[in-house]
XYZ file of C-alpha atoms in Angstrom:
595
model
C -27.067 9.163 -41.290
C -24.910 6.608 -42.977
C -25.065 3.454 -40.866
C -21.414 2.702 -41.499
C -20.469 5.961 -39.771
C -22.012 5.092 -36.403
C -20.762 2.018 -34.601
C -23.490 2.287 -31.949
C -26.171 2.165 -34.631
C -24.488 -0.779 -36.296
C -24.486 -2.613 -32.982
C -28.097 -1.778 -32.095
C -29.445 -2.839 -35.468
C -27.671 -6.174 -35.275
C -30.607 -7.326 -33.113
C -33.904 -8.344 -34.759
C -36.098 -6.691 -32.126
C -36.329 -3.248 -33.682
C -38.145 -1.764 -30.692
C -35.034 -2.173 -28.481
C -32.771 -0.289 -30.899
C -33.012 3.124 -29.170
C -32.232 1.508 -25.811
C -29.303 -0.535 -27.098
C -27.963 2.445 -29.032
C -27.907 4.690 -25.960
C -26.529 1.917 -23.749
C -23.662 1.335 -26.176
C -22.953 5.056 -26.456
C -23.067 5.647 -22.708
C -20.691 2.754 -22.066
C -18.017 4.473 -24.169
C -18.560 7.521 -21.952
C -17.822 5.481 -18.816
C -21.343 4.553 -17.703
C -22.092 1.023 -16.500
C -25.792 1.180 -17.367
C -28.561 3.568 -18.405
C -31.754 4.560 -16.656
C -34.700 3.569 -18.850
C -36.283 7.020 -18.681
C -33.094 8.486 -20.155
C -33.871 7.069 -23.592
C -36.974 9.165 -24.279
C -35.190 12.231 -22.897
C -32.182 11.692 -25.154
C -33.800 10.514 -28.400
C -32.283 13.490 -30.230
C -28.818 12.010 -29.599
C -29.853 8.768 -31.324
C -30.826 8.100 -34.962
C -34.354 7.106 -33.871
C -37.514 9.215 -33.625
C -39.515 7.136 -31.147
C -38.899 4.631 -28.366
C -41.150 2.025 -26.798
C -42.523 2.840 -23.364
C -40.133 1.328 -20.763
C -43.081 -0.384 -19.025
C -43.814 -2.377 -22.191
C -40.206 -3.205 -22.970
C -40.012 -6.351 -20.852
C -43.363 -7.622 -22.134
C -42.131 -7.839 -25.706
C -38.373 -8.447 -25.552
C -36.779 -11.879 -25.393
C -33.324 -10.302 -25.290
C -33.739 -8.617 -21.919
C -33.736 -10.532 -18.643
C -34.921 -9.056 -15.343
C -32.506 -9.296 -12.407
C -31.223 -12.636 -13.629
C -27.967 -13.632 -15.284
C -28.753 -16.057 -18.110
C -28.169 -16.116 -21.851
C -29.954 -12.804 -22.486
C -27.520 -10.136 -23.739
C -29.176 -7.392 -21.653
C -30.268 -7.222 -18.012
C -32.912 -4.957 -16.490
C -32.446 -4.235 -12.787
C -33.817 -1.397 -10.637
C -35.112 0.304 -13.760
C -31.606 0.316 -15.259
C -30.510 -1.466 -18.416
C -27.134 -3.220 -18.502
C -25.052 -5.271 -20.837
C -25.037 -8.698 -19.232
C -21.266 -8.605 -18.765
C -21.337 -5.346 -16.815
C -24.285 -6.483 -14.722
C -22.192 -9.514 -13.801
C -19.266 -7.293 -12.823
C -21.419 -5.042 -10.663
C -23.270 -7.949 -9.027
C -19.984 -9.723 -8.346
C -18.536 -6.623 -6.674
C -21.560 -6.198 -4.406
C -21.751 -9.881 -3.492
C -18.040 -10.136 -2.712
C -18.072 -7.006 -0.572
C -21.042 -8.324 1.387
C -19.309 -11.663 1.888
C -16.083 -10.032 3.108
C -17.818 -7.634 5.480
C -20.218 -10.250 6.868
C -17.206 -12.429 7.726
C -15.797 -9.675 9.977
C -18.340 -10.394 12.705
C -16.619 -13.650 13.666
C -13.172 -12.087 14.152
C -13.983 -8.575 15.376
C -13.549 -9.379 19.080
C -10.142 -11.034 18.620
C -8.914 -8.192 16.404
C -9.956 -5.653 19.022
C -8.042 -7.633 21.643
C -4.905 -7.601 19.457
C -5.151 -3.836 19.078
C -5.784 -3.262 22.766
C -2.666 -5.327 23.522
C -0.669 -2.891 21.384
C -2.275 0.293 22.664
C 1.025 1.915 23.717
C 2.528 1.366 20.258
C -0.585 2.724 18.560
C -0.651 5.794 20.780
C 2.984 6.504 19.911
C 1.812 6.895 16.291
C -0.817 9.539 17.079
C -0.667 12.453 14.667
C 0.855 15.681 15.960
C 0.261 19.016 14.241
C -0.797 22.494 15.282
C -4.569 22.625 15.833
C -4.900 26.401 16.017
C -7.450 27.729 13.543
C -8.549 24.268 12.365
C -12.138 23.077 12.071
C -13.446 20.118 14.064
C -13.174 18.092 10.860
C -9.467 18.838 10.579
C -8.634 18.401 14.262
C -9.663 14.750 14.554
C -6.767 12.304 14.170
C -8.335 10.652 11.153
C -5.066 8.916 10.297
C -5.220 6.939 13.527
C -8.941 6.313 13.059
C -8.212 4.936 9.585
C -5.441 2.683 10.907
C -7.695 1.196 13.592
C -10.606 0.681 11.215
C -8.454 -0.974 8.573
C -6.970 -3.335 11.152
C -10.488 -4.294 12.256
C -12.011 -4.719 8.796
C -11.650 -7.133 5.919
C -12.373 -4.318 3.475
C -11.452 -0.662 3.973
C -11.266 2.560 2.007
C -8.950 5.388 3.073
C -9.663 8.474 1.000
C -8.408 12.031 1.177
C -7.055 14.889 -0.856
C -3.400 15.613 -1.618
C -1.153 15.810 1.415
C -3.664 14.342 3.853
C -1.285 11.463 4.543
C -2.742 8.381 2.882
C 0.688 6.777 2.530
C 1.708 7.890 6.036
C -1.453 6.223 7.318
C -0.444 3.055 5.466
C 3.012 3.246 7.042
C 1.478 3.496 10.520
C -0.786 0.581 9.714
C 2.200 -1.566 8.660
C 4.022 -0.749 11.896
C 1.074 -2.038 13.930
C 0.365 -4.915 11.566
C 3.904 -6.278 11.723
C 3.838 -5.945 15.530
C 0.687 -8.088 15.643
C 1.541 -10.406 12.719
C 5.299 -10.350 11.991
C 4.921 -12.764 9.077
C 1.996 -11.027 7.385
C 2.209 -11.253 3.582
C 1.481 -7.828 2.064
C 1.002 -6.916 -1.592
C 1.202 -3.333 -2.904
C -0.396 -2.476 -6.233
C -1.936 0.376 -8.217
C -3.577 0.795 -11.623
C -0.252 2.031 -13.054
C 3.313 0.993 -12.386
C 4.281 4.599 -11.715
C 1.703 4.914 -8.939
C 2.686 1.609 -7.314
C 6.386 2.540 -7.314
C 5.606 5.938 -5.828
C 3.654 4.281 -3.010
C 6.664 2.116 -2.075
C 9.092 5.020 -2.381
C 6.891 7.084 -0.047
C 6.885 4.246 2.474
C 10.657 3.895 2.305
C 11.231 7.624 2.808
C 8.686 7.984 5.609
C 9.965 9.870 8.641
C 8.167 7.521 11.022
C 10.284 5.663 13.555
C 10.307 2.196 11.986
C 12.015 -0.678 13.776
C 14.817 -2.348 11.838
C 12.548 -5.365 11.293
C 9.747 -3.236 9.844
C 12.180 -1.379 7.577
C 13.447 -4.693 6.238
C 9.921 -5.947 5.618
C 8.970 -2.765 3.760
C 12.183 -2.978 1.713
C 11.169 -6.489 0.636
C 7.771 -5.385 -0.694
C 7.507 -5.539 -4.473
C 4.955 -3.110 -5.944
C 3.111 -3.945 -9.140
C 0.229 -2.976 -11.346
C -3.104 -4.618 -10.583
C -2.686 -6.528 -13.854
C 0.692 -7.759 -12.657
C -0.644 -8.625 -9.207
C -3.411 -10.766 -10.682
C -1.048 -12.417 -13.164
C -2.112 -11.125 -16.581
C -2.193 -13.916 -19.169
C -0.996 -12.513 -22.478
C -3.545 -12.176 -25.298
C -6.470 -13.103 -23.022
C -8.851 -11.359 -20.625
C -8.009 -13.922 -17.936
C -5.665 -13.808 -14.964
C -3.660 -16.406 -13.067
C -5.343 -15.472 -9.784
C -9.118 -15.713 -9.556
C -11.885 -17.204 -7.413
C -10.508 -20.711 -7.887
C -6.886 -19.629 -7.328
C -6.928 -16.707 -4.865
C -4.028 -14.339 -4.266
C -1.418 -15.727 -1.812
C -1.426 -12.674 0.484
C -2.849 -11.735 3.864
C -3.209 -8.078 2.862
C -3.658 -6.376 -0.498
C -3.190 -2.591 -0.636
C -4.311 -0.717 -3.766
C -3.232 2.905 -4.236
C -4.777 5.488 -6.601
C -8.062 3.583 -6.382
C -9.972 6.338 -8.204
C -8.361 4.995 -11.382
C -9.784 1.471 -11.003
C -12.553 0.581 -13.443
C -15.464 -1.715 -12.624
C -14.297 -4.779 -14.620
C -10.846 -4.697 -12.995
C -12.251 -4.238 -9.493
C -14.591 -7.154 -10.041
C -11.683 -9.395 -11.059
C -9.613 -8.149 -8.128
C -12.308 -8.947 -5.558
C -12.861 -12.364 -7.140
C -9.196 -13.128 -6.419
C -9.355 -12.065 -2.750
C -9.400 -15.231 -0.642
C -11.431 -15.622 2.549
C -8.350 -14.918 4.708
C -7.149 -11.898 2.732
C -7.951 -8.312 3.599
C -7.971 -5.399 1.157
C -7.409 -1.660 1.539
C -8.156 0.942 -1.136
C -6.275 4.258 -0.977
C -7.284 7.177 -3.160
C -8.814 10.590 -3.605
C -12.549 10.231 -4.254
C -12.646 13.689 -5.847
C -10.041 12.912 -8.514
C -10.771 11.867 -12.066
C -12.423 8.472 -12.379
C -11.024 5.621 -14.459
C -10.586 6.014 -18.199
C -12.671 2.861 -18.664
C -16.229 2.241 -17.436
C -17.277 3.150 -13.926
C -16.341 5.564 -11.137
C -15.833 2.862 -8.573
C -14.200 4.721 -5.680
C -16.623 7.636 -5.905
C -19.629 5.305 -6.104
C -18.555 3.383 -3.002
C -17.952 6.594 -1.051
C -21.386 7.905 -2.026
C -23.209 4.905 -0.559
C -23.097 6.454 2.932
C -25.108 9.466 4.139
C -21.743 10.955 5.138
C -18.180 9.772 5.643
C -16.505 9.229 9.023
C -19.728 8.397 10.846
C -19.664 5.990 13.810
C -21.888 4.463 16.424
C -21.353 5.823 19.934
C -19.700 2.583 21.090
C -17.298 2.568 18.138
C -16.413 6.214 18.754
C -15.643 5.601 22.447
C -13.495 2.554 21.654
C -11.441 4.377 19.019
C -10.943 7.430 21.229
C -9.203 5.220 23.819
C -6.262 5.053 21.407
C -6.038 8.832 20.822
C -4.163 10.467 23.690
C -4.988 14.098 22.880
C -8.642 14.799 23.692
C -8.666 17.675 21.214
C -8.051 15.131 18.463
C -10.806 12.722 19.518
C -13.806 11.893 17.396
C -16.618 14.109 18.680
C -20.329 13.480 18.964
C -20.723 15.376 15.665
C -19.702 12.148 13.948
C -22.152 9.805 15.683
C -24.781 8.331 13.387
C -26.457 4.937 13.421
C -26.755 3.401 9.976
C -27.152 -0.142 8.703
C -25.297 0.620 5.479
C -22.923 -2.189 4.541
C -19.934 0.157 4.295
C -20.546 2.040 7.553
C -17.241 2.167 9.443
C -15.344 0.978 6.385
C -14.624 4.324 4.691
C -12.472 6.951 6.377
C -11.735 10.322 4.817
C -8.532 12.070 5.922
C -9.375 15.747 6.286
C -6.224 17.638 7.246
C -3.756 18.398 4.463
C -0.114 18.590 5.512
C 0.727 19.868 2.026
C -1.989 22.477 1.537
C -2.917 24.486 4.589
C -6.680 25.007 4.509
C -5.948 28.734 4.439
C -3.365 28.452 1.617
C -4.324 29.409 -1.916
C -3.867 25.961 -3.534
C -5.879 24.313 -0.775
C -8.615 26.936 -1.029
C -8.694 26.747 -4.824
C -8.906 22.962 -5.001
C -11.699 22.950 -2.413
C -13.651 25.668 -4.219
C -13.350 23.803 -7.511
C -14.526 20.445 -6.187
C -17.436 22.200 -4.435
C -18.371 23.915 -7.708
C -18.056 27.371 -6.120
C -17.093 29.528 -9.108
C -17.457 32.796 -7.181
C -14.844 31.676 -4.682
C -12.613 30.508 -7.559
C -12.835 33.922 -9.214
C -12.138 35.671 -5.906
C -8.987 33.600 -5.466
C -7.929 34.482 -9.008
C -8.463 38.182 -8.320
C -6.378 38.069 -5.146
C -3.613 35.796 -6.435
C -0.893 38.449 -6.623
C 1.902 37.604 -4.225
C 0.727 33.994 -3.813
C 1.897 30.747 -5.400
C -1.015 30.930 -7.877
C -0.700 32.561 -11.312
C -3.643 32.860 -13.702
C -3.575 33.920 -17.351
C -6.763 34.148 -19.418
C -5.020 35.341 -22.624
C -2.541 32.505 -23.318
C 0.458 34.803 -23.072
C 3.302 32.822 -24.662
C 5.896 34.465 -22.418
C 4.312 32.765 -19.416
C 4.822 29.312 -20.949
C 8.337 30.230 -22.055
C 9.246 31.436 -18.579
C 7.835 28.289 -16.966
C 9.561 25.785 -19.287
C 12.883 27.566 -18.823
C 12.942 25.542 -15.617
C 13.586 22.414 -17.688
C 17.159 23.679 -18.053
C 17.779 22.278 -14.556
C 17.420 18.668 -15.664
C 18.968 19.219 -19.100
C 22.139 20.727 -17.618
C 22.423 18.100 -14.873
C 25.123 15.578 -15.911
C 24.128 12.918 -13.365
C 21.293 10.902 -14.920
C 19.584 9.979 -11.642
C 19.625 13.586 -10.462
C 18.423 14.708 -13.887
C 15.434 12.359 -13.618
C 14.565 13.796 -10.209
C 14.939 17.372 -11.472
C 12.694 16.559 -14.433
C 9.944 15.759 -11.962
C 10.251 19.109 -10.202
C 7.934 20.729 -12.732
C 5.506 19.733 -15.462
C 3.124 21.243 -17.976
C -0.311 19.563 -17.903
C -2.988 19.750 -20.597
C -6.535 18.434 -20.711
C -6.744 17.371 -24.370
C -4.379 15.789 -26.864
C -5.420 17.582 -30.050
C -5.796 21.257 -30.932
C -3.667 24.375 -30.409
C -3.649 23.897 -26.608
C -3.422 20.128 -26.738
C -0.626 17.729 -25.885
C 1.090 17.577 -29.278
C 0.984 21.314 -29.969
C 2.197 22.139 -26.458
C 5.108 19.711 -26.619
C 6.059 21.165 -30.003
C 5.947 24.708 -28.593
C 8.145 23.697 -25.650
C 10.640 21.956 -27.921
C 10.828 25.071 -30.112
C 11.501 27.292 -27.121
C 14.173 25.018 -25.654
C 15.816 24.656 -29.054
C 16.005 28.460 -29.391
C 17.826 28.533 -26.059
C 20.276 25.913 -27.303
C 19.191 23.408 -24.658
C 18.030 20.657 -27.047
C 18.590 19.660 -30.671
C 15.488 17.709 -31.763
C 17.164 16.255 -34.856
C 15.424 12.889 -34.607
C 12.652 11.057 -32.775
C 14.921 10.103 -29.873
C 17.156 13.118 -29.357
C 19.344 13.798 -26.341
C 17.505 15.193 -23.275
C 14.082 14.317 -24.680
C 11.803 13.344 -21.757
C 9.572 10.404 -22.616
C 6.584 8.647 -21.097
C 5.811 4.973 -21.653
C 2.234 4.575 -22.921
C 1.836 0.817 -22.620
C 3.023 -1.833 -20.179
C 6.282 -3.258 -21.569
C 6.804 -6.141 -19.194
C 9.716 -7.619 -21.162
C 11.633 -4.375 -20.642
C 10.572 -3.889 -17.058
C 8.712 -0.707 -17.982
C 5.127 0.153 -17.222
C 2.501 2.508 -18.584
C 3.206 5.971 -17.146
C 6.923 5.491 -16.448
C 8.924 8.586 -17.394
C 12.547 8.758 -18.474
C 15.011 10.811 -20.463
C 17.168 10.167 -23.490
C 20.887 10.462 -22.743
C 24.119 9.122 -24.176
C 25.909 6.311 -22.363
C 29.657 6.220 -21.758
C 30.153 4.931 -25.313
C 28.239 7.839 -26.798
C 25.153 5.793 -27.705
C 21.691 7.171 -27.048
C 19.704 5.246 -24.455
C 16.463 5.819 -22.551
C 17.104 6.088 -18.809
C 14.587 5.403 -16.046
C 14.637 5.152 -12.271
C 14.649 1.498 -11.227
C 12.636 1.940 -8.034
C 15.588 0.845 -5.915
C 17.409 4.150 -5.781
C 19.279 3.571 -9.034
C 18.754 3.788 -12.796
C 18.282 1.446 -15.720
C 18.420 1.990 -19.457
C 17.050 0.477 -22.655
C 17.677 1.100 -26.334
C 15.222 3.687 -27.699
C 14.463 1.449 -30.671
C 12.445 -0.795 -28.352
C 10.197 2.076 -27.218
C 7.552 2.277 -29.914
C 4.927 2.927 -27.244
C 6.208 6.205 -25.839
C 5.681 9.934 -26.284
C 7.388 13.238 -25.477
C 6.707 14.313 -21.894
C 7.644 17.973 -21.492
C 3.863 18.235 -21.323
C 1.495 15.434 -20.364
C -2.259 15.066 -20.047
C -3.920 15.540 -16.672
C -5.236 11.979 -16.970
C -1.685 10.664 -17.275
C -0.518 12.807 -14.362
C -2.628 10.910 -11.821
C -0.381 9.262 -9.286
C 2.299 11.937 -9.786
C 3.186 15.120 -7.991
C 5.485 17.982 -8.960
C 6.787 21.054 -7.142
C 5.568 23.379 -9.878
C 2.711 22.750 -12.313
C 1.342 24.696 -15.260
C -2.164 23.699 -16.396
C -3.155 24.719 -19.935
C -6.840 24.468 -20.841
C -8.254 24.422 -24.389
C -10.086 27.430 -25.757
C -13.884 27.389 -25.694
C -16.202 25.398 -23.442
C -17.416 22.627 -25.727
C -15.024 19.982 -24.458
C -16.721 17.005 -22.802
C -13.605 16.193 -20.777
C -13.556 19.602 -19.086
C -14.978 18.958 -15.613
C -14.293 20.097 -12.071
C -12.712 16.695 -11.367
C -10.241 17.214 -14.223
C -9.339 20.735 -13.090
C -9.047 19.606 -9.449
C -6.771 16.717 -10.429
C -4.487 18.966 -12.465
C -4.182 21.636 -9.786
C -3.562 19.175 -6.974
C -0.565 17.657 -8.756
C 1.311 20.798 -7.596
C 3.085 20.794 -4.249
C 4.395 24.356 -4.279
C 3.014 26.542 -7.075
C 0.368 26.381 -9.782
C 0.051 28.362 -13.025
C -3.225 28.202 -14.961
C -3.741 29.285 -18.571
C -7.355 29.287 -19.710
C -10.215 31.552 -20.626
C -12.421 32.449 -17.675
C -15.470 31.062 -19.493
C -13.678 27.751 -19.994
C -12.789 27.587 -16.306
C -16.365 28.448 -15.313
C -17.653 25.671 -17.585
C -15.247 23.178 -16.027
C -16.168 24.152 -12.453
C -19.886 23.797 -13.245
C -19.467 20.428 -14.993
C -19.264 17.183 -13.052
C -18.416 13.630 -14.017
C -21.778 11.894 -13.656
C -21.426 8.241 -14.502
C -24.414 5.967 -14.030
C -24.109 2.703 -12.111
C -26.229 0.724 -9.665
C -23.553 0.233 -7.021
C -24.554 3.136 -4.777
C -28.187 1.989 -4.540
C -27.526 -1.755 -4.415
C -24.996 -1.740 -1.593
C -27.004 0.266 0.915
C -27.726 -2.618 3.294
């Protein structure tokens, strides 16, 4: 192997201690794959994936190395902890996260009684927000009013996670929480943020369009909320890795709410927790089963896996919560009683009833079967899909794509720009890879060709009329964020401009020449689709099963972007491979946060 061809080898062999090279090589490689650390035993098992033939016994490693420190942050570049090897920087991030969570949760003990009193004083208001849906045919899991349980827990805790699949009502739960919060603390300062600007704007829009009976005062307070990216919330300092808000200068809010938390990487979460002051509470919203962050770590999933099971309570906690739920059929039952000393016990609530996907509906069944890795159930659903809102094609029939993208005529023919933007988001083609015949670029080209044949577009330049575009980098100067989607249209003077929703019910435009960091968005990657939802979705998978990115989490995320119908193109073997493959990122958070 030519050393110049392998950056991990170059890095490993920078260090004089030759016996650590296999360990450093694998650590560097695994970090690029999203892992925070490596287990020492993994090196000997994976020597064939390194340029080295032998590796020192892990037991002897610490005896000989001056570059590895054990459970101690000092000048050593590597840290060994719980038989896992870290880069010092990532060990610091992980340790900081654990320490800050412990500090926040320990501080709850002093205020728990007063917070319970506040909630008891507003019992009538809370009971008016109880969830109401038909319980016939539902499991015990689905019957419990987990939304109300999540509201009560979040209002008791300094740190909370509210997780759940699509349509389970995470944003509705947040809306209920704000109603109670503003009743208890009318002047509470609340910040809304998400990893992407698109996701943060969608959270606010969902709050504004909620059908809950807000008071005029609460509506006004929600209207005044300004969503942002996490980078924007922390005050990103250009050309640095630092932020305005940190441990020495904490965020000036009483509450911080983070949506799409599955997308948060470990370094960012560490910096976020560092900036949470002693009087600030934080709530994470997200789907633990979705794709993890592009960068290192699977933070939300790791935190949810620390408990022996979610939604477990002590008997006393269960009885107290049930006092606020008026319908006994929706109470927490004894099935959910479990005594545990885990730090996060009572701090993670999973919403388990989907208002979008009935548990007996095909999309709900399919998404559940995929995330459970049940390929036989997946294939059975495929076989019985006729007459449902699921279409499956294993042969890549081009007429299926052509028929689906004909729906883009709705936004192209809509003269009103705002309505056109909304119609654009009624359907979307999603792919799992960027390159190759089924990748992003090829698929967008195929769609453009089809729409051109129909006379709907004339792609005579980079920025042609009706081209949908996605911003691929935060452009703060233009007020555009990574993931924002828009369309190219002429203004009243006949000049081409890029039009976007402004988040306030209107539109804004910029000159296309400023949008170097953008791409065509007839099709988009499943990764980029996180935080979005469309009425109709077509998922196109690559041929073969040798794609590292093809996992059940990826397939689940793509399918659950659909609200009404889903079309899947992919070989059965590829789908089987994806369903059997899981994202398995290594970190020490799950083990280190147990008590």
